[in-house]
Short mmCIF file of C-alpha atoms in Angstrom, two decimals:
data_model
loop_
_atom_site.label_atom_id
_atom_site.label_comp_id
_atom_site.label_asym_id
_atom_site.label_seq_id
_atom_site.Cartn_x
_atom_site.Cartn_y
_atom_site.Cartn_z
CA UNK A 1239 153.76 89.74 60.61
CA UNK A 1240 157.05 89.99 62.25
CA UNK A 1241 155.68 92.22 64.74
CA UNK A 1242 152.81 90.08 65.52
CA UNK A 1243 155.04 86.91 66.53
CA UNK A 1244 156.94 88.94 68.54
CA UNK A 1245 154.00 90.51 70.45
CA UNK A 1246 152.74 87.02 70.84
CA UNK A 1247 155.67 85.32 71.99
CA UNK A 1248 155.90 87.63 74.79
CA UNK A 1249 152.38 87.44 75.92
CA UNK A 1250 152.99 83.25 75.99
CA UNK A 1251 155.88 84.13 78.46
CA UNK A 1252 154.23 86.45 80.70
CA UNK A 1253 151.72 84.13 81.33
CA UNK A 1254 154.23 81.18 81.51
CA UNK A 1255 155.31 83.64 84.14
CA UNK A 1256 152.30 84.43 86.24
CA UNK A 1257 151.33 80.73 86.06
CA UNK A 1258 154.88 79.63 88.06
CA UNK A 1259 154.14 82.84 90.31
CA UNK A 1260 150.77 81.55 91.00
CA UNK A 1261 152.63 78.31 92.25
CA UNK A 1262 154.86 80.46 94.48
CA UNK A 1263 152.02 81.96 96.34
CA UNK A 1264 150.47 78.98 96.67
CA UNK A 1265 153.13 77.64 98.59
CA UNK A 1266 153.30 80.77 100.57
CA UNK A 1267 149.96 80.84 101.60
CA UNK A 1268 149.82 77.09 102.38
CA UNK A 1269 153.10 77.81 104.79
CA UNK A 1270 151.10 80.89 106.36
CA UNK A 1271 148.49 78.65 107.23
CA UNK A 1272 150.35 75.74 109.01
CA UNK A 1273 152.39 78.97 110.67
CA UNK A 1274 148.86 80.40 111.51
CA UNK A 1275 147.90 77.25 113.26
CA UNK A 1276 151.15 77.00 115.32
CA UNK A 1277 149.97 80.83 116.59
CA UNK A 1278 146.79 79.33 117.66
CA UNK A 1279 148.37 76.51 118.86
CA UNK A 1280 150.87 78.18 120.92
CA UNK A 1281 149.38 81.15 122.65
CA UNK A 1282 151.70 82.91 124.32
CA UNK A 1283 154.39 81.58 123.03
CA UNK A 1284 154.76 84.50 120.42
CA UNK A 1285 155.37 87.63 121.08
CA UNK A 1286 153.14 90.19 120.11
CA UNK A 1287 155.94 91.79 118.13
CA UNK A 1288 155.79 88.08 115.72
CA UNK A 1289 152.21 88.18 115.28
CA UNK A 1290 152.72 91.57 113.97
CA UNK A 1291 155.15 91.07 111.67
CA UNK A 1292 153.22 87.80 110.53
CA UNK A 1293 150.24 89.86 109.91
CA UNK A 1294 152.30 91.96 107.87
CA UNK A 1295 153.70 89.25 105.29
CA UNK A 1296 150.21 88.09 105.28
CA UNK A 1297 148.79 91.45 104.30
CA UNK A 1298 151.14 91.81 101.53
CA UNK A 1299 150.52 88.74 100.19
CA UNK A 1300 146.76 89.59 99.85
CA UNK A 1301 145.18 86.70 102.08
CA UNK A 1302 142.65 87.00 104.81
CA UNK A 1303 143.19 84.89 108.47
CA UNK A 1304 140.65 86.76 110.41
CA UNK A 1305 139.94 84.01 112.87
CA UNK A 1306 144.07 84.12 113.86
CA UNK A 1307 144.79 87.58 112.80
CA UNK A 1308 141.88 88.63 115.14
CA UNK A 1309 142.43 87.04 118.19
CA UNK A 1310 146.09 87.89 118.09
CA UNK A 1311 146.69 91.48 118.12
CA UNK A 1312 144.03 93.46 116.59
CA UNK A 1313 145.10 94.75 113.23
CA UNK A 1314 148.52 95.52 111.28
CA UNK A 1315 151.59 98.26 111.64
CA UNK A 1316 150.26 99.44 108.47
CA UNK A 1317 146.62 100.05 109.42
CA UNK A 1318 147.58 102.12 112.36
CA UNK A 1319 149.75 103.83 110.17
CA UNK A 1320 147.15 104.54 108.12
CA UNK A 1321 144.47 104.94 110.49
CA UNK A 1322 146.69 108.30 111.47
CA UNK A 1323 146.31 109.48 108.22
CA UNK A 1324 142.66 109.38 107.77
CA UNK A 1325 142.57 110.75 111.10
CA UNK A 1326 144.85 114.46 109.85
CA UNK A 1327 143.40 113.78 106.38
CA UNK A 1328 139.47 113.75 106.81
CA UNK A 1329 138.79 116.29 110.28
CA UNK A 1330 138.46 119.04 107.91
CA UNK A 1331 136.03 117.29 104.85
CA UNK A 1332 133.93 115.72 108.27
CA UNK A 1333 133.58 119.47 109.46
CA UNK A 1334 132.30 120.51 106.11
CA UNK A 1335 129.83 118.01 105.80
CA UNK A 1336 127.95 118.31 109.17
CA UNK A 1337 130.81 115.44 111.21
CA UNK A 1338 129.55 112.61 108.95
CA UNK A 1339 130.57 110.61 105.97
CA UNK A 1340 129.09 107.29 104.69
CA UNK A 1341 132.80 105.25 104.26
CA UNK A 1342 132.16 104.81 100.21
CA UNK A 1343 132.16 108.96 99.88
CA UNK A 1344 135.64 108.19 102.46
CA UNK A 1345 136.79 105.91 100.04
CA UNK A 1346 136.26 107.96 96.65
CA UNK A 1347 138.02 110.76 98.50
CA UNK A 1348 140.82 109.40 99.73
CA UNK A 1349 141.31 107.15 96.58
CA UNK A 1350 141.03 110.31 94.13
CA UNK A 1351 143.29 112.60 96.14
CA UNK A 1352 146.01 109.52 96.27
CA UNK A 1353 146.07 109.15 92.24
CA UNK A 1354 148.71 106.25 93.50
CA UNK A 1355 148.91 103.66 96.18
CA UNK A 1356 145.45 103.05 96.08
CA UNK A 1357 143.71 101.73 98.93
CA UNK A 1358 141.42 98.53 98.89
CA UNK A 1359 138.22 98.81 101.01
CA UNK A 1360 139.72 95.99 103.41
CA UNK A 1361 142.18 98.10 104.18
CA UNK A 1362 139.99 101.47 104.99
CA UNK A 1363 137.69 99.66 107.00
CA UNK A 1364 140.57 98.18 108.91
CA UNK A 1365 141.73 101.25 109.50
CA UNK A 1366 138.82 102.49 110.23
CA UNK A 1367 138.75 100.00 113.07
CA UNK A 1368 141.48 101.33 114.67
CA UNK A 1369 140.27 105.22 115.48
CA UNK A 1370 139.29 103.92 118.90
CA UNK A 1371 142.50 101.93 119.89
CA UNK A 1372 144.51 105.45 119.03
CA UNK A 1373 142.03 107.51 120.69
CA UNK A 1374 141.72 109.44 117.18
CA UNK A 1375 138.84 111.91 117.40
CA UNK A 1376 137.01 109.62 114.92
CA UNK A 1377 134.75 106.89 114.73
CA UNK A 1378 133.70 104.55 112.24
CA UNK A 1379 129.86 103.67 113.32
CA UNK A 1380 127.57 100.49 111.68
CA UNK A 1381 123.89 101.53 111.53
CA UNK A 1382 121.48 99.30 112.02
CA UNK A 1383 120.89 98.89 107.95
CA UNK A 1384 124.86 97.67 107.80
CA UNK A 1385 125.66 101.63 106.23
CA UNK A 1386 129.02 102.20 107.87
CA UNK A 1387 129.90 105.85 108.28
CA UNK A 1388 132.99 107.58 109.59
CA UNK A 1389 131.66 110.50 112.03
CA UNK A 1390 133.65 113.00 114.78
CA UNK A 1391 133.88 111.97 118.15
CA UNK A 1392 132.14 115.39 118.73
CA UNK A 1393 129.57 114.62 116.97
CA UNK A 1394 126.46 114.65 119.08
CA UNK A 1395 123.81 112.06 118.73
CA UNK A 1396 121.29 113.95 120.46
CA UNK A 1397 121.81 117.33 118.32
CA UNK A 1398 121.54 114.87 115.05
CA UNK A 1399 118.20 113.48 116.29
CA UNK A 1400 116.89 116.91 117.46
CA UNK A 1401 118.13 118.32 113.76
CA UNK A 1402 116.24 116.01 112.09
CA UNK A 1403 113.27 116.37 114.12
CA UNK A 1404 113.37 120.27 113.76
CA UNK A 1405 113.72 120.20 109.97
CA UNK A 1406 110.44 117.74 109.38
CA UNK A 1407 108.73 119.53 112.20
CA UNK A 1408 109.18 123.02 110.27
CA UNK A 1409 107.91 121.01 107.14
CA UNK A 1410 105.06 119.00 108.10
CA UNK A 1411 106.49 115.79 107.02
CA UNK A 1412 109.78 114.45 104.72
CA UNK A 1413 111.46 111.77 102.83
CA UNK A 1414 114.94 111.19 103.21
CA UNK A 1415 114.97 112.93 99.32
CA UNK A 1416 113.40 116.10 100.64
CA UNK A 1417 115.91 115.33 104.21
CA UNK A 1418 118.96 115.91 101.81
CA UNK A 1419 117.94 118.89 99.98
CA UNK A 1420 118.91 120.62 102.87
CA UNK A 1421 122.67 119.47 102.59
CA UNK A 1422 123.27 115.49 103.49
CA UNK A 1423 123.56 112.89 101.07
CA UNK A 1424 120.45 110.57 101.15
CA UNK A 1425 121.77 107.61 102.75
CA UNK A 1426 122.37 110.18 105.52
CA UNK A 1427 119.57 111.46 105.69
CA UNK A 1428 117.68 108.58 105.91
CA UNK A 1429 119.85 107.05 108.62
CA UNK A 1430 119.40 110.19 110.64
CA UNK A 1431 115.65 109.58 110.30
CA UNK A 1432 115.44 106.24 111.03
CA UNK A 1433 117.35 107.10 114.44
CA UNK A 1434 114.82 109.77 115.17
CA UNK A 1435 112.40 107.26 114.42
CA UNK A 1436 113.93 104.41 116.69
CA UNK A 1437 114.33 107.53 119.44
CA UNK A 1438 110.49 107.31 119.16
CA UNK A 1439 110.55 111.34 117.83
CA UNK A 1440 109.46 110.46 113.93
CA UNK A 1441 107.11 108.18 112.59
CA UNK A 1442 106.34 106.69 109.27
CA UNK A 1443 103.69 107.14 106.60
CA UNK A 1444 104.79 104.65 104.07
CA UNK A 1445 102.36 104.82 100.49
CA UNK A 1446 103.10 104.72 97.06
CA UNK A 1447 103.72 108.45 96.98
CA UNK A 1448 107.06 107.12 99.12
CA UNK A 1449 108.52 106.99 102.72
CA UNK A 1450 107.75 109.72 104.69
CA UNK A 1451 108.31 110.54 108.27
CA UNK A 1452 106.12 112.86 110.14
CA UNK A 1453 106.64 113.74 113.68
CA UNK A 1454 105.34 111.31 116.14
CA UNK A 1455 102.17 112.21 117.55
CA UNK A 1456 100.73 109.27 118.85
CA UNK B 1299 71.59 106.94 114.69
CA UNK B 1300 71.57 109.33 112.81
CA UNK B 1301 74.09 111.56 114.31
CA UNK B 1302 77.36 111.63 112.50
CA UNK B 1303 80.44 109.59 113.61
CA UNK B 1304 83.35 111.57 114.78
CA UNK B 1305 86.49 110.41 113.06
CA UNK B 1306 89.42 110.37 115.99
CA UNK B 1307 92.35 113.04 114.81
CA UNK B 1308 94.73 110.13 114.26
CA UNK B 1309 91.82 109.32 111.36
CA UNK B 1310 93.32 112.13 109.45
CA UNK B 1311 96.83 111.12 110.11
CA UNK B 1312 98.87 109.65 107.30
CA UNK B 1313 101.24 107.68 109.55
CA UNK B 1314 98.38 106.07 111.03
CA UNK B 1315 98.05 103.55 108.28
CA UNK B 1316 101.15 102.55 108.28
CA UNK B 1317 101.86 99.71 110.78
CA UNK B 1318 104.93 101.52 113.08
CA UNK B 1319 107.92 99.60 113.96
CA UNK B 1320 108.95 101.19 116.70
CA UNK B 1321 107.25 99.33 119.51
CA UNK B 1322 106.32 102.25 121.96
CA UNK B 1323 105.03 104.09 119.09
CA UNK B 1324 102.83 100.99 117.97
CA UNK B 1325 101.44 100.12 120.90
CA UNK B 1326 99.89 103.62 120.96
CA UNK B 1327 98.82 103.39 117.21
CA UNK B 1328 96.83 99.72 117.87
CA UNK B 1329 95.31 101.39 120.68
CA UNK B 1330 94.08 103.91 118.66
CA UNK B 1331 93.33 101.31 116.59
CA UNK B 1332 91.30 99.36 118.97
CA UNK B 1333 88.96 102.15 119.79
CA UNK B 1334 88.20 103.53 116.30
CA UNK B 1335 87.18 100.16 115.47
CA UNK B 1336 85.01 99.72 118.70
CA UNK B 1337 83.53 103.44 118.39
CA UNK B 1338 82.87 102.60 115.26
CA UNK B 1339 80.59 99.31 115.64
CA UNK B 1340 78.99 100.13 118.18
CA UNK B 1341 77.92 103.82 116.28
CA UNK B 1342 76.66 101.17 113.27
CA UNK B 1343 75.27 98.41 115.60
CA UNK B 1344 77.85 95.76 113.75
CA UNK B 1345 78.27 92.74 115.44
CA UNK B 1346 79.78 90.59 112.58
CA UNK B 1347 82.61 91.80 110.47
CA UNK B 1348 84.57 90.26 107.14
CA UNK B 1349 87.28 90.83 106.82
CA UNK B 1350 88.07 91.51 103.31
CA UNK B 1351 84.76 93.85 103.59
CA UNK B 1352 86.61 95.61 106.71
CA UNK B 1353 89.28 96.51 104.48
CA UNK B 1354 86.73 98.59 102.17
CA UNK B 1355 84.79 99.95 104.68
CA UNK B 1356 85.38 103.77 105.89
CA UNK B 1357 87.38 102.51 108.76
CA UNK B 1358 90.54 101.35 107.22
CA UNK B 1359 90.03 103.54 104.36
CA UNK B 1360 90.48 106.76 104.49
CA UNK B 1361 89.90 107.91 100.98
CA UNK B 1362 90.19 111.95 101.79
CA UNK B 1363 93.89 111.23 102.37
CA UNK B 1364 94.08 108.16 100.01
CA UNK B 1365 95.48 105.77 102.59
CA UNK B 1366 93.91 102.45 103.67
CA UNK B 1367 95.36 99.95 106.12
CA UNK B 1368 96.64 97.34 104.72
CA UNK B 1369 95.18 93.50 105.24
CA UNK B 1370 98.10 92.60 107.20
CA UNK B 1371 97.69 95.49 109.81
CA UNK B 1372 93.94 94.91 109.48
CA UNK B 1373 95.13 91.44 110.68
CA UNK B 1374 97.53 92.93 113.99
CA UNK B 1375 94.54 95.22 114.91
CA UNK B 1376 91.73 92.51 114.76
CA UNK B 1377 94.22 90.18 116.61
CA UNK B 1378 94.67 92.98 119.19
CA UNK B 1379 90.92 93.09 119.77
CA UNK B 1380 90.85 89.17 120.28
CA UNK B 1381 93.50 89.50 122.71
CA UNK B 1382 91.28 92.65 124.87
CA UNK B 1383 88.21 90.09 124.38
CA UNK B 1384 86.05 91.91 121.76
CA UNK B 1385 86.64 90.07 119.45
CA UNK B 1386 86.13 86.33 117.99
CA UNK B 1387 87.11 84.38 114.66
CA UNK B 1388 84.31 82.60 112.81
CA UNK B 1389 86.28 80.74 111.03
CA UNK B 1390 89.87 79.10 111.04
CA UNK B 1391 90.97 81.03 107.89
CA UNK B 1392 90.08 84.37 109.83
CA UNK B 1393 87.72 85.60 107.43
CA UNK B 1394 85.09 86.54 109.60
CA UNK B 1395 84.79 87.20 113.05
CA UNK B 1396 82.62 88.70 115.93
CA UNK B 1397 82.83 92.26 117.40
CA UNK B 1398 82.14 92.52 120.92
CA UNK B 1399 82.08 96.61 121.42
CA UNK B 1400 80.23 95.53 124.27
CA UNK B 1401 81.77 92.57 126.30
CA UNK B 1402 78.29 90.09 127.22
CA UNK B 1403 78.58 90.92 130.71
CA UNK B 1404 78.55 94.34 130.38
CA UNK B 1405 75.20 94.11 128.08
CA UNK B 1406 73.96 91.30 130.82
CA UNK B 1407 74.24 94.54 133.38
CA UNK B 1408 72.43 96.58 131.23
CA UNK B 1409 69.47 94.08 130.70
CA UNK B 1410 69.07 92.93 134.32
CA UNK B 1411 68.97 97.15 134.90
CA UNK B 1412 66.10 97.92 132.36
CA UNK B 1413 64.50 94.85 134.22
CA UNK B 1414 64.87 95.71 137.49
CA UNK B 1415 63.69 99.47 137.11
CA UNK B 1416 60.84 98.45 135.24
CA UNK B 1417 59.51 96.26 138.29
CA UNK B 1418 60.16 92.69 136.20
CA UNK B 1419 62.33 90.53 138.38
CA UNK B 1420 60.91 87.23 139.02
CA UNK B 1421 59.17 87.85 135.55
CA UNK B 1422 59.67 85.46 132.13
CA UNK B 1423 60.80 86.75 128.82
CA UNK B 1424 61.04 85.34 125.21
CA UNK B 1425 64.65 86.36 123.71
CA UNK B 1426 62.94 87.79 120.13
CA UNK B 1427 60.95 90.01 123.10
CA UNK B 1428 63.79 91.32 124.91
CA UNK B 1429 65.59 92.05 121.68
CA UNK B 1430 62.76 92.90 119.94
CA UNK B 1431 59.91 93.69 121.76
CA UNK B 1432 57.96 96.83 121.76
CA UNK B 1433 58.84 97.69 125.58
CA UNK B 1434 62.58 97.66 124.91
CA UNK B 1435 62.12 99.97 122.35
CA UNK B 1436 64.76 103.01 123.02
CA UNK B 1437 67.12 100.59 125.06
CA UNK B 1438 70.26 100.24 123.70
CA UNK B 1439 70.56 96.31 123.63
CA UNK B 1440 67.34 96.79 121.26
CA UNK B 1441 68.48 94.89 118.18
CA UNK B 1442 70.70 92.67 119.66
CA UNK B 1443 71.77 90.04 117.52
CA UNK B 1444 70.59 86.68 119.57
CA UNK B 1445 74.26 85.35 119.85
CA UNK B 1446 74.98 88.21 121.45
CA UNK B 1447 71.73 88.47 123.91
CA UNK B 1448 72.35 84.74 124.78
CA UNK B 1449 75.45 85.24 125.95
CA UNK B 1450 74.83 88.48 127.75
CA UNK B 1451 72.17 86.21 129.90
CA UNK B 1452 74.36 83.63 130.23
CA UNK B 1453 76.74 85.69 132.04
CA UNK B 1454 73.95 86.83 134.06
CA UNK B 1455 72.89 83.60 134.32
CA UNK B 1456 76.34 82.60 136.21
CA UNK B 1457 75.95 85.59 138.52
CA UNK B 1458 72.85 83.58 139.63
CA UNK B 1459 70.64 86.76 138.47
CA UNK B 1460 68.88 84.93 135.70
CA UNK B 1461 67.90 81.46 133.98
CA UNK B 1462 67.28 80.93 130.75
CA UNK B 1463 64.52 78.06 129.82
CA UNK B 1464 63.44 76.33 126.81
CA UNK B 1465 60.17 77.22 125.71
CA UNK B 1466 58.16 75.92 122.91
CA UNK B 1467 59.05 77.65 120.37
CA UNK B 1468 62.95 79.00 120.86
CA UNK B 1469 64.79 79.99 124.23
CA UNK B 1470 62.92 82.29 127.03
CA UNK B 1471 64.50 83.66 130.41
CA UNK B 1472 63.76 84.42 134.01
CA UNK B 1473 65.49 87.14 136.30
CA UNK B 1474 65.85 86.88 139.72
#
């Protein structure tokens, strides 16, 4: 009984607590807002350097300014930062799996070999972003479906077009199923096929036995 | 006839039931399209289609390799005809519609030739004789439904090669 008033009383204070935190932020994000609006306001004014370090508190805090944050520098200290990890951290899983990765496989491995420190998906696919600016030897890529995936620069279109054409070619005909028997998840595979089908190399024999492509005779 | 209809190789071709989006690749499948559907009329004498009937028919249903086209296609490849000029709705809904395998002026040139190498220019025809007459026997445009044999004259008609007159009992033509 004793026990149970205690336990109580201290849930009632933590959320006393987290309520009169809440207000805290609230403030905080209405002041990055008006501060946000002086950067728009004031182009030029700021140095790059502020912007940067305003992005920063912002991230931290957990809100979102994309119209300001964009058009003033392009990302954060800490998604470069980051961005240099992925870049050491994932040349030798891309290698493995034929220079491509769909970003949620990214995410489950980076997440599972942190343990800690997680990351949130904003943050890999702002870091994500910034392979190009630090001329990483990555690329994060948006199909045409919305898939994102994170391939090698090396990474050949053509020879992924011509691989997918060889493989239903030597078959007769294939689903993206059948595609990723040979080694590629099936959101992969049926990306790749759906270039080589855009390329005008594949075409499509869609039934109730399923999607297939075939290779394009017409 | 009763020779058998060759089926195209696309015919055989799973894909080829399946409306393409890739636009090159489409353009080549309606194509296909187009002709099968011509080769085929014209190997049945049809000059009327329906077409929920259409979508039963051998044509768009290929039942060796269990794939029909669907009415939607059925709908792109009839519209692709209409847009070539052989073919014509009936009806607003697009239920029914003409097939023209042979455009009229290309059956007009075939009449005014069977006339003129049979010695009959300057001479007057009923349009159930033409058609169906025992002299045209063997032509090709024997048969021809009278919509169609109307309008083939009337194309020949506005070459200045023929007129067509009312008679007493229906529509008759001359040649020139």
């Amino acid at each position: 009984e004793e026990r149970r008033k205690e336990t109580d009383k201290n849930i009632s204070e933590a959320f006393e607590d987290l309520s009169k935190l809440m207000v805290k932020a609230k403030e905080m994000v209405e002041l990055s807002r008006s501060i946000a609006n002086k950067i728009k306001d004031k182009q030029g004014d700021i140095t790059e350097d502020e912007t940067i370090r305003f992005k920063s508190y912002l991230l931290s805090m957990g809100i979102a300014n994309p119209v300001t944050r964009e058009t003033h520098g392009s990302g954060t200290h800490y998604h470069l930062q980051l961005a240099k990890q992925l870049g050491t951290m994932l040349q030798a899983p891309l290698e493995e799996r034929g220079g491509m990765m769909a970003l949620t496989e990214v995410y489950c491995l980076v997440n599972r070999a942190r343990g800690m420190e997680l990351l949130s998906p904003e943050d890999l696919v702002n870091a994500c972003k910034m392979f190009e600016l630090l001329k990483l030897p990555l690329r994060l890529r948006v199909f045409d479906s919305g898939v994102m995936v994170v391939q090698l620069q090396s990474h050949s279109e053509e020879e992924m077009i011509a691989s997918a054409l060889d493989n239903v070619s030597d078959k007769g005909s294939l689903t993206a199923e059948e595609f990723a028997l040979l080694g590629l998840s099936v959101l992969l595979s049926k990306e790749r096929l759906l270039l080589a089908e855009k390329m005008g190399h594949l075409c499509r024999d869609d039934s109730v036995e399923g999607l297939r492509f075939y290779p394009n005779l017409f | 006839s009763a020779m058998s209809f060759e089926w195209p190789w696309q015919y055989n071709f799973p894909p080829f039931f399946t409306l393409q989006p890739n636009v090159d690749t489409r353009q080549k499948q309606l194509a296909a399209w187009c002709s099968l559907a011509l080769s085929y009329c014209r190997h049945h004498k049809l000059y009327t289609l329906d077409v929920l009937e259409a979508q039963e028919s051998p044509v768009f249903n290929n039942k060796k390799i269990e794939r029909k086209l669907s009415m939607e296609a059925i709908q792109v490849v009839f519209e692709e005809l209409r847009k070539k000029g052989n073919l014509e709705w009936l009806d607003k809904n697009k239920s029914r519609c003409l097939v023209m395998w042979r455009r009229p002026e290309e059956w007009g040139k075939l009449i005014y030739q069977w006339v003129s190498r049979n010695g009959m220019v300057n001479s007057v025809f009923t349009l159930y004789e033409l058609s169906n007459g025992d002299e045209t026997e063997g032509e090709e445009f024997h048969g021809l439904e009278e919509w169609m044999l109307l309008r083939s004259l009337q194309a020949l008609q506005a070459e200045g090669r023929a007129e067509i007159i009312t008679m007493d009992d229906g529509k008759g033509v001359k040649f020139f």
